[in-house]
Each structure stands twice: as structure tokens, then as C-alpha cells.
C-alpha positions as a Python dict, from the first residue, in 0.01 Angstrom:
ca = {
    (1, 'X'): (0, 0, 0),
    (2, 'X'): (-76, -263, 265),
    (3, 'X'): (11, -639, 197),
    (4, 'X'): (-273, -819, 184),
    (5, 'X'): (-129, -1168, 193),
    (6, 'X'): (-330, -1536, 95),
    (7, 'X'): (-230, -1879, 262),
    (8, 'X'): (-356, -2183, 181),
    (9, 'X'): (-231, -2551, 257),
    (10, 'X'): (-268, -2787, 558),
    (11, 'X'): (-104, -2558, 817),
    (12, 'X'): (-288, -2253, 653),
    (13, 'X'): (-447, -2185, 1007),
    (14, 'X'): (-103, -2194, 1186),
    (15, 'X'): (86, -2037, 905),
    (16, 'X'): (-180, -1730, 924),
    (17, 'X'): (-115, -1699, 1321),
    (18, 'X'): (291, -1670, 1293),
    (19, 'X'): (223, -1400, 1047),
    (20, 'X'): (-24, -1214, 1221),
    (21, 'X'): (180, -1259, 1510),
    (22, 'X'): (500, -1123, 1340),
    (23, 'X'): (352, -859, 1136),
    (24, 'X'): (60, -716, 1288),
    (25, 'X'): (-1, -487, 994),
    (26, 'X'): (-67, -757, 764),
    (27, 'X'): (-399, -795, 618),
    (28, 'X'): (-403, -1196, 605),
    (29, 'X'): (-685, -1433, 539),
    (30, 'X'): (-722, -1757, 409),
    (31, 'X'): (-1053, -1735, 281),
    (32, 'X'): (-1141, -1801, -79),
    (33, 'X'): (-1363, -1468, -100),
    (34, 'X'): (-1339, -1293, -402),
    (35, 'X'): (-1284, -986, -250),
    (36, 'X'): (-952, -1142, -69),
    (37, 'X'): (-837, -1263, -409),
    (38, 'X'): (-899, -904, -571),
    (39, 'X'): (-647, -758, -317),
    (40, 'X'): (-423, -1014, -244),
    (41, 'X'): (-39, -945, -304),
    (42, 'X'): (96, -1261, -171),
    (43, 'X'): (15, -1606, -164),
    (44, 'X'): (137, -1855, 0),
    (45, 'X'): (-8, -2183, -187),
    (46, 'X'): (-125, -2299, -472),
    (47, 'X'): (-361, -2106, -728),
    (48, 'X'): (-582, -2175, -992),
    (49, 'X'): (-540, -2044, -1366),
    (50, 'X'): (-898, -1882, -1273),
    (51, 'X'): (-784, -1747, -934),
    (52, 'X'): (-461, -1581, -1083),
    (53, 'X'): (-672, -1409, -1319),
    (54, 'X'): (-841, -1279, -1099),
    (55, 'X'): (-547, -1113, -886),
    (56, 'X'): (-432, -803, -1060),
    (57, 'X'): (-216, -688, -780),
    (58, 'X'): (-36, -1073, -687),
    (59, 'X'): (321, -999, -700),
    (60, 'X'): (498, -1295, -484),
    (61, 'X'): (331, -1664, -470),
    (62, 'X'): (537, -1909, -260),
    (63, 'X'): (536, -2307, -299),
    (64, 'X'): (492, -2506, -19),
    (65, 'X'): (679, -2761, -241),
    (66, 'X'): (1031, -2807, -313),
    (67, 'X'): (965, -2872, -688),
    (68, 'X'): (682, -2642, -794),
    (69, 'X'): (631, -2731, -1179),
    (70, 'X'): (296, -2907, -1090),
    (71, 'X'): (187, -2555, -863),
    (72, 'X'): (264, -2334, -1173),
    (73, 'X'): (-7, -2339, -1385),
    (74, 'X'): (-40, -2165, -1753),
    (75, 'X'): (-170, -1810, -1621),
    (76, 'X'): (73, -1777, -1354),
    (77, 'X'): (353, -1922, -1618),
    (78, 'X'): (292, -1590, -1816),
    (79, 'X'): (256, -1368, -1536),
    (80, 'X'): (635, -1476, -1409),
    (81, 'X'): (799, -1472, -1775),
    (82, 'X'): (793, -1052, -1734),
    (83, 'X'): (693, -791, -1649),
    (84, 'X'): (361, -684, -1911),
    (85, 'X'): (404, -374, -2127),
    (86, 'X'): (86, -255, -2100),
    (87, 'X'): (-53, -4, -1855),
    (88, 'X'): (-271, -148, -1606),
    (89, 'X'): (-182, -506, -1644),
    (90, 'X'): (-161, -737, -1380),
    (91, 'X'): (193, -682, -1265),
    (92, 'X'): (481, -960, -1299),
    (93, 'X'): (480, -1216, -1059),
    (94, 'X'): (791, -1357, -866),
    (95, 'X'): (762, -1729, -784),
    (96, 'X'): (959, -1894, -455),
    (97, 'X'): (980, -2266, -346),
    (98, 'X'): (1019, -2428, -43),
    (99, 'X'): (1331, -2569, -180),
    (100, 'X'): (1560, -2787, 68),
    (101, 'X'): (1252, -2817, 337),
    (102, 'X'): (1256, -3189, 249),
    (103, 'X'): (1614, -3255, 167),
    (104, 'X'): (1691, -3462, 558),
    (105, 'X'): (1414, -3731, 487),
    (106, 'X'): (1437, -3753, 133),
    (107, 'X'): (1854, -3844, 166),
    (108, 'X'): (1762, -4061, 482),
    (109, 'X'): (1464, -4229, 211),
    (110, 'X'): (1735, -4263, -55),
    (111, 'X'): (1949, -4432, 181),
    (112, 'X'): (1671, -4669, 344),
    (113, 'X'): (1624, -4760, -45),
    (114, 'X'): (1956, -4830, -94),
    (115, 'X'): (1988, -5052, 214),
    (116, 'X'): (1637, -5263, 81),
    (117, 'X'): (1815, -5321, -249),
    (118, 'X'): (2108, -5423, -160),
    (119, 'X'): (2000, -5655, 111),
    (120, 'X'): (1693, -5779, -67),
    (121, 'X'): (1459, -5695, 175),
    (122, 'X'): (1170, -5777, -31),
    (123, 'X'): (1273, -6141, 0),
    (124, 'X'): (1194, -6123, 389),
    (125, 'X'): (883, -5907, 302),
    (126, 'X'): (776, -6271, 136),
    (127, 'X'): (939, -6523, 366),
    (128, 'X'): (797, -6302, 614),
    (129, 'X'): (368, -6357, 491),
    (130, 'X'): (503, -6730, 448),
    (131, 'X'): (615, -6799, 771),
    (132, 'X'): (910, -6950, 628),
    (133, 'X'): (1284, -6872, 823),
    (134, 'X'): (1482, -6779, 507),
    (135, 'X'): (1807, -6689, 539),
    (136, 'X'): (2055, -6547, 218),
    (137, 'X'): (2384, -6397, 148),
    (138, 'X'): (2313, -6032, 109),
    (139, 'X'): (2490, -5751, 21),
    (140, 'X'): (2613, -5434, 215),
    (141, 'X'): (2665, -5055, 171),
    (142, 'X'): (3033, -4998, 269),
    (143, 'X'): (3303, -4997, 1),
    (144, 'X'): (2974, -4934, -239),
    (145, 'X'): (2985, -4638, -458),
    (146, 'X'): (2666, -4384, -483),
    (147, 'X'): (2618, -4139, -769),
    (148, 'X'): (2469, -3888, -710),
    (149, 'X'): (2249, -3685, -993),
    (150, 'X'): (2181, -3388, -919),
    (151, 'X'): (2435, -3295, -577),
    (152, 'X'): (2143, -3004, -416),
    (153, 'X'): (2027, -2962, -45),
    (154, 'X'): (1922, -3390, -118),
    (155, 'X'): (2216, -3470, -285),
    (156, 'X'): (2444, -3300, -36),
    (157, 'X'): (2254, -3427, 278),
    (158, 'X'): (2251, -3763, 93),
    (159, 'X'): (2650, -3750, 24),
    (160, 'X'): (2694, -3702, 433),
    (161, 'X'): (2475, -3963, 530),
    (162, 'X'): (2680, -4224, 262),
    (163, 'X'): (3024, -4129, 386),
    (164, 'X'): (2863, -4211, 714),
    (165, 'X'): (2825, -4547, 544),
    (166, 'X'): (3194, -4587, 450),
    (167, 'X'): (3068, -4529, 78),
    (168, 'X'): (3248, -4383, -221),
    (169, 'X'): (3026, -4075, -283),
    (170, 'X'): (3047, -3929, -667),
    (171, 'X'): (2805, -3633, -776),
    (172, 'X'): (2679, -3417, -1053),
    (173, 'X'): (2670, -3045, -1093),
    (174, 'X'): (2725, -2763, -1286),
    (175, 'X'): (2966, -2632, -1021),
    (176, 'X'): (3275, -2809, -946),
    (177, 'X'): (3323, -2941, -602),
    (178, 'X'): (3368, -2699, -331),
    (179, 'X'): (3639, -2708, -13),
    (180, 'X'): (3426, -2947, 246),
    (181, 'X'): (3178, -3135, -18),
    (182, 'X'): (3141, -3455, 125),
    (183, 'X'): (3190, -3618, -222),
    (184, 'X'): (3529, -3782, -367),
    (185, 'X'): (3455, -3649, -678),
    (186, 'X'): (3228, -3388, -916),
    (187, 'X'): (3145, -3484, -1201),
    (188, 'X'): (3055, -3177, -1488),
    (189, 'X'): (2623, -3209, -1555),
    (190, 'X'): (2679, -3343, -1928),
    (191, 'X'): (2887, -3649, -1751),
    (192, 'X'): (2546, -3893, -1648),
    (193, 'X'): (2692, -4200, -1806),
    (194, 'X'): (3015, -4153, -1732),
    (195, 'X'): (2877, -4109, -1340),
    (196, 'X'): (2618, -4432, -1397),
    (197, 'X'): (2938, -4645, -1466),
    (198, 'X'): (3116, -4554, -1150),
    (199, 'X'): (2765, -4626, -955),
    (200, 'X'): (2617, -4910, -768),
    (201, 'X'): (2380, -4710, -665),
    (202, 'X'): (2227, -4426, -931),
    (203, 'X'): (2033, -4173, -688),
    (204, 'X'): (1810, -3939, -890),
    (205, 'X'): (1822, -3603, -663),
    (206, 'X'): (1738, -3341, -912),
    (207, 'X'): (1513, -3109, -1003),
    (208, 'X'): (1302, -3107, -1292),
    (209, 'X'): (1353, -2896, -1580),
    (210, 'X'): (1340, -2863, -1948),
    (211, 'X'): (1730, -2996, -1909),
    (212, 'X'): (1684, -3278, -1669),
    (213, 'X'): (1322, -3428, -1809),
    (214, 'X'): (1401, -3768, -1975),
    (215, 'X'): (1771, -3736, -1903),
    (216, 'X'): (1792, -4110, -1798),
    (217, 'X'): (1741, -4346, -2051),
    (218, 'X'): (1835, -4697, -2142),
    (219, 'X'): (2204, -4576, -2257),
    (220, 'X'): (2271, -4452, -1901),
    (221, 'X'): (2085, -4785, -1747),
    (222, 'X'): (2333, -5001, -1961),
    (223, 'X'): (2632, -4786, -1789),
    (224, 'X'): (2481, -4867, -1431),
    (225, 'X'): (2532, -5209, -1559),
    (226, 'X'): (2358, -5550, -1425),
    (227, 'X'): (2453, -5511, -1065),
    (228, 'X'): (2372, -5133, -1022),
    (229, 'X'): (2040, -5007, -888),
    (230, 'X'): (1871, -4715, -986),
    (231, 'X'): (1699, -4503, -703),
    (232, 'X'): (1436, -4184, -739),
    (233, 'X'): (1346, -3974, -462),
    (234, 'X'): (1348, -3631, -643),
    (235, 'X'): (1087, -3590, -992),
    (236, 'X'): (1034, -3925, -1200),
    (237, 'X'): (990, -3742, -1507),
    (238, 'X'): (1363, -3762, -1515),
    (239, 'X'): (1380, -4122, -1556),
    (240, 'X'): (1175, -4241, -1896),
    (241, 'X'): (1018, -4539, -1727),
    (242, 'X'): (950, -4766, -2045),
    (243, 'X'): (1345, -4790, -2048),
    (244, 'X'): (1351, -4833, -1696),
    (245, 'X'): (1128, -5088, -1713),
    (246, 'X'): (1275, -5250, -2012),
    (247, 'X'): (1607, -5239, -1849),
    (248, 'X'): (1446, -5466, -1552),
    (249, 'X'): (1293, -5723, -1670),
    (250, 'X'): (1607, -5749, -1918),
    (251, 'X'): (1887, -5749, -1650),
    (252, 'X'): (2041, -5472, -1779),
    (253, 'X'): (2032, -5314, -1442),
    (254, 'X'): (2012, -5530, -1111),
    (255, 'X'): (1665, -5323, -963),
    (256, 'X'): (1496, -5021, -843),
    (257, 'X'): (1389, -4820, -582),
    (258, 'X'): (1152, -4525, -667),
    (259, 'X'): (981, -4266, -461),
    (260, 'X'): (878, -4030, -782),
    (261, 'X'): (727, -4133, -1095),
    (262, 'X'): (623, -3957, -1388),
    (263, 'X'): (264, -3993, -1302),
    (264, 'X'): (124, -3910, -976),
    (265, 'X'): (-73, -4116, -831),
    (266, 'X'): (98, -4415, -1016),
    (267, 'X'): (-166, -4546, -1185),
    (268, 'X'): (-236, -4895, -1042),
    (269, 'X'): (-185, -5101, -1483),
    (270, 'X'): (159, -4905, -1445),
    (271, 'X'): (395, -5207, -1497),
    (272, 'X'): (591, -5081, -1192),
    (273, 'X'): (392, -5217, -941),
    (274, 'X'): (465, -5584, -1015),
    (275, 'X'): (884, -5527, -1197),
    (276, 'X'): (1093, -5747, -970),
    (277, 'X'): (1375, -5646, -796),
    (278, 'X'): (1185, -5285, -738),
    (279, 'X'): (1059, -5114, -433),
    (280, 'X'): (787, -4845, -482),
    (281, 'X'): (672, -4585, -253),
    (282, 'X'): (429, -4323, -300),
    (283, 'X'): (617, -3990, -304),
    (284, 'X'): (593, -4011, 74),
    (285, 'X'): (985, -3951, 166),
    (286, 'X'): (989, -3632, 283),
    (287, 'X'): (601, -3672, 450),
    (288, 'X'): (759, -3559, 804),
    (289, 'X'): (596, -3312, 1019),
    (290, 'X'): (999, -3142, 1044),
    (291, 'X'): (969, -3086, 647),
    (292, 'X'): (618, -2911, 655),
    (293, 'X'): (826, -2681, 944),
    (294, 'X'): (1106, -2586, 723),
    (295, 'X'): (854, -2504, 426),
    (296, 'X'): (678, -2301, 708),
    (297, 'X'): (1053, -2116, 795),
    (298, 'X'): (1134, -2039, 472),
    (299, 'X'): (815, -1851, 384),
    (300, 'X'): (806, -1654, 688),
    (301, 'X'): (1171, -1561, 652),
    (302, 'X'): (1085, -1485, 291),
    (303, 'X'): (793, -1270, 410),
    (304, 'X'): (1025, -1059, 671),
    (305, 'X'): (1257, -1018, 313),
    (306, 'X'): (955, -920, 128),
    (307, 'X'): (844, -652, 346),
    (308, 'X'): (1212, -516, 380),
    (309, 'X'): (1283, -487, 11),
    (310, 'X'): (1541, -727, 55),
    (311, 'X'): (1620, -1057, -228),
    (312, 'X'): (1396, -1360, -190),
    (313, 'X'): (1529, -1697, -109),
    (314, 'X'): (1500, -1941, -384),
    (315, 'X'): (1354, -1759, -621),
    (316, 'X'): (1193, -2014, -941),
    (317, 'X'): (1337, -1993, -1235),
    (318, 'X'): (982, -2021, -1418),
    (319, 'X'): (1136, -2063, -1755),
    (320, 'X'): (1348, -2319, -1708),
    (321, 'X'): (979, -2538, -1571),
    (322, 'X'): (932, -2835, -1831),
}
């Protein structure tokens, strides 16, 4: 049976080009046509509950996202738990990710976030609009520690890019650390507080998951202490943000710099917006035209796997998804 393969997104046309290009034998469209959907195999983009329904024969959707819990709706959920027991149901469905496309920007992000808070940079953002030459003892990055949560294709790139810094870099993972991590030391996942003490900087890197989701709370925001900033570039949901916020305006933690946030668009009553000492940006770190290119790599290397029979790169682990 042919692939007939569906891509969607804002380099759909492109995308569909490089694949005809590669693969001549491909049947790809990226029309919405019923009859497209009916046939379709692959699809590269995101779906609707009522679109996956109507796809007996998907078998491979790819993300163009690195975190995909927000592209994996309830129907495509229970497609990708198993394989269906009963004849003639639509068959299981493997989900990828364009996991690591956006790992450069979002470490160099982390690290422009890092460099705000610790040389106040909001103060010039206001002497600035005032006209007013206003100079201050600030702070500095070397000798600094940064803790990394969640040491991935961002954590990693972001551990390079501190040591670049002359920081102390000191990470989380399930794995311990590995000849040529750039990090002076691992710390074991069930360690966060123990890694918010050591911080000055807390960099949320992770994905999330039913494990991670509300991991950071007010008991690891009183181990970052009063001069430790917290900093979110990966999924906010990992953060619970009344704490957060709490732990502001209390001086339990010197200030923020956050990228994700539990709801997206940040609604503009969120209490965020105005918390002193914080920097918000809207989930724009890894907006580079490079990152939309390595989301564009891996799904074209993925496809040449596909076709081959050989494994898929990072393949979703559906029910770990919060």
C-alpha cells in the first residue's frame, strides 16, 4: 500500500516539495479534503479529535513541536495507548516530536534571562522611558551556579553555553552524568530541592509529564532562597504559579524570568504581568527560522525511516502526557 502522507503547518508548502522531491512515490497533499483524510497514513501536523476519526488507516502523526501534549488530543490519545482488538479498527497510531529542534535558542533564551536578572535590566528598561542616566551595582554570571531541571537537548545546550560563562553548572536526570557532560555534577530526578539550594539560577528545561506537572512548588522556591531566580523556558505547567507568585512578592526568591506559563496566551489579569523582579516573554524563545528547519529535518529523516521499516526518532511516550 502506497503512503499517502498529510502536512500541515506554516512550511506545509515547502515541507510537501522536499518530500515529493525525495520520494516521488508519495501520494502527498495538504489539502483538508475528506477524501485525503480517508487515506492518509501520515501526518505531519496537528489533527483534530474529528479529523482522527475520520482516518482509519493513520499510523504515524509527527509534531512540529518539541512538547506535543497540547497536539495530542483525546481521540488520538486512545489511538496511541494500543493497538485495538477488534477487526477492522482504526489501527494504533505511533506519535513523534520534533524534540531538540528548539533546544540552541531556547538555552541561548535561558541564558539572555539569566543575564536580565542578574543585572537588573528592567531597571534600564525604566530609566531608559525616563530619560534619566541611572547607574547601579549589578551582578554578574561567572562564579554563579545554574541548576539545571531537566538536563535534555535544552539543558545540555544550556550547560555548554554556562561553562562558557565561567558558571558552576549542576543538572537533573534520571541518568547519571555521562564521560563529556558539561555539568560538575548530576543530580538523581527525585533531588529538585536539594538542586534549588545549590542554584542561583533554577532553569526549568523539562518536559511535561504526569511526573514533572506541578513539581515546583513553594518548598523548592524556599530552597532557591531570597537571592536565587527562577527561570522557565521549557512547559510552565511545571512551576505552580500561585507559589511562584507568592514566593515573589514575599522575597522568598529574589525574581523570575519565564518564557512558558501554564496558560497560553497568558491571560492579560494573570498577576504575572505586573510581579516585580520578573521578566515575561511570550513562549517566543525558540521562534527562529533555524528551529522551524530542524523540526523540518527531523520529519523528513523520520519519513526516509518510515518508509525503510527502520525505528523512529523520538518516538512520544503518549502515556506518560499529563
Amino acid at each position: 500500500m502506497t503512503d499517502v502522507v498529510i502536512v500541515r503547518g506554516g512550511q506545509g508548502e515547502r515541507v510537501v516539495d522536499q518530500v515529493r522531491a525525495a520520494h516521488p512515490g508519495l501520494v502527498v497533499a495538504t489539502a483538508d479534503d475528506a477524501g485525503a483524510l480517508r487515506a492518509a497514513t501520515v501526518a505531519a501536523g496537528r489533527l483534530t479529535d474529528d479529523e482522527v476519526a475520520a482516518m482509519p488507516l493513520l499510523a504515524w502523526v509527527h509534531s512540529w513541536a518539541a512538547g506535543v501534549e497540547s497536539d495530542v488530543g483525546p481521540a488520538l490519545r486512545r489511538r496511541a495507548t494500543g493497538p485495538s482488538a477488534r477487526p477492522g479498527a482504526p489501527a494504533e497510531v505511533t506519535v513523534t516530536s520534533s524534540a531538540g529542534n528548539g533546544a540552541v535558542p531556547l538555552a541561548e533564551h535561558a541564558l539572555m534571562l539569566m543575564l536580565m536578572l542578574s543585572r537588573q535590566a528592567l531597571r534600564w528598561g525604566d530609566a531608559q522611558r525616563g530619560h534619566r542616566w541611572e547607574r547601579f551595582t549589578h551582578g554578574e554570571l561567572a562564579g554563579r551556579t545554574v541548576g539545571i531541571y531537566g538536563y535534555g537537548n535544552v539543558g545540555r545546550e544550556l550547560a555548554v553555553r554556562a561553562r562558557a560563562f565561567g558558571m558552576r553548572v549542576v543538572a537533573l536526570r534520571r541518568r547519571p552524568a555521562e564521560p563529556g557532560d558539561p555539568v560538575d555534577r548530576m543530580l538523581p530526578p527525585d533531588a529538585v530541592d536539594e538542586l534549588a539550594a545549590v542554584s542561583d539560577f533554577l532553569v526549568v528545561a523539562a518536559p511535561l509529564t504526569d511526573q514533572t506537572a506541578g513539581a515546583i512548588g513553594l518548598r523548592t522556591l524556599r530552597a532557591l532562597g531570597p537571592e536565587g531566580h527562577l527561570v522557565v523556558v521549557s512547559r510552565g505547567g511545571i512551576v505552580r504559579e500561585a507559589d511562584l507568585v507568592a514566593a515573589v512578592r514575599d522575597g522568598v526568591v529574589a525574581g523570575a524570568g519565564l518564557d512558558a506559563h501554564a496558560t497560553e496566551p497568558l491571560p492579560p489579569d494573570s498577576p504575572l504581568w505586573d510581579l516585580p523582579r520578573t521578566i515575561v516573554t511570550p513562549h517566543n524563545g525558540a521562534t527562529t527560522a533555524a528551529t522551524a528547519d530542524r523540526g523540518t529535518a527531523i520529519f523528513l529523516d523520520n519519513l526516509d525511516r518510515w518508509l525503510a521499516r527502520r525505528p523512529l526518532r523520538n518516538v512520544v511516550d503518549v502515556g506518560r502526557l499529563p
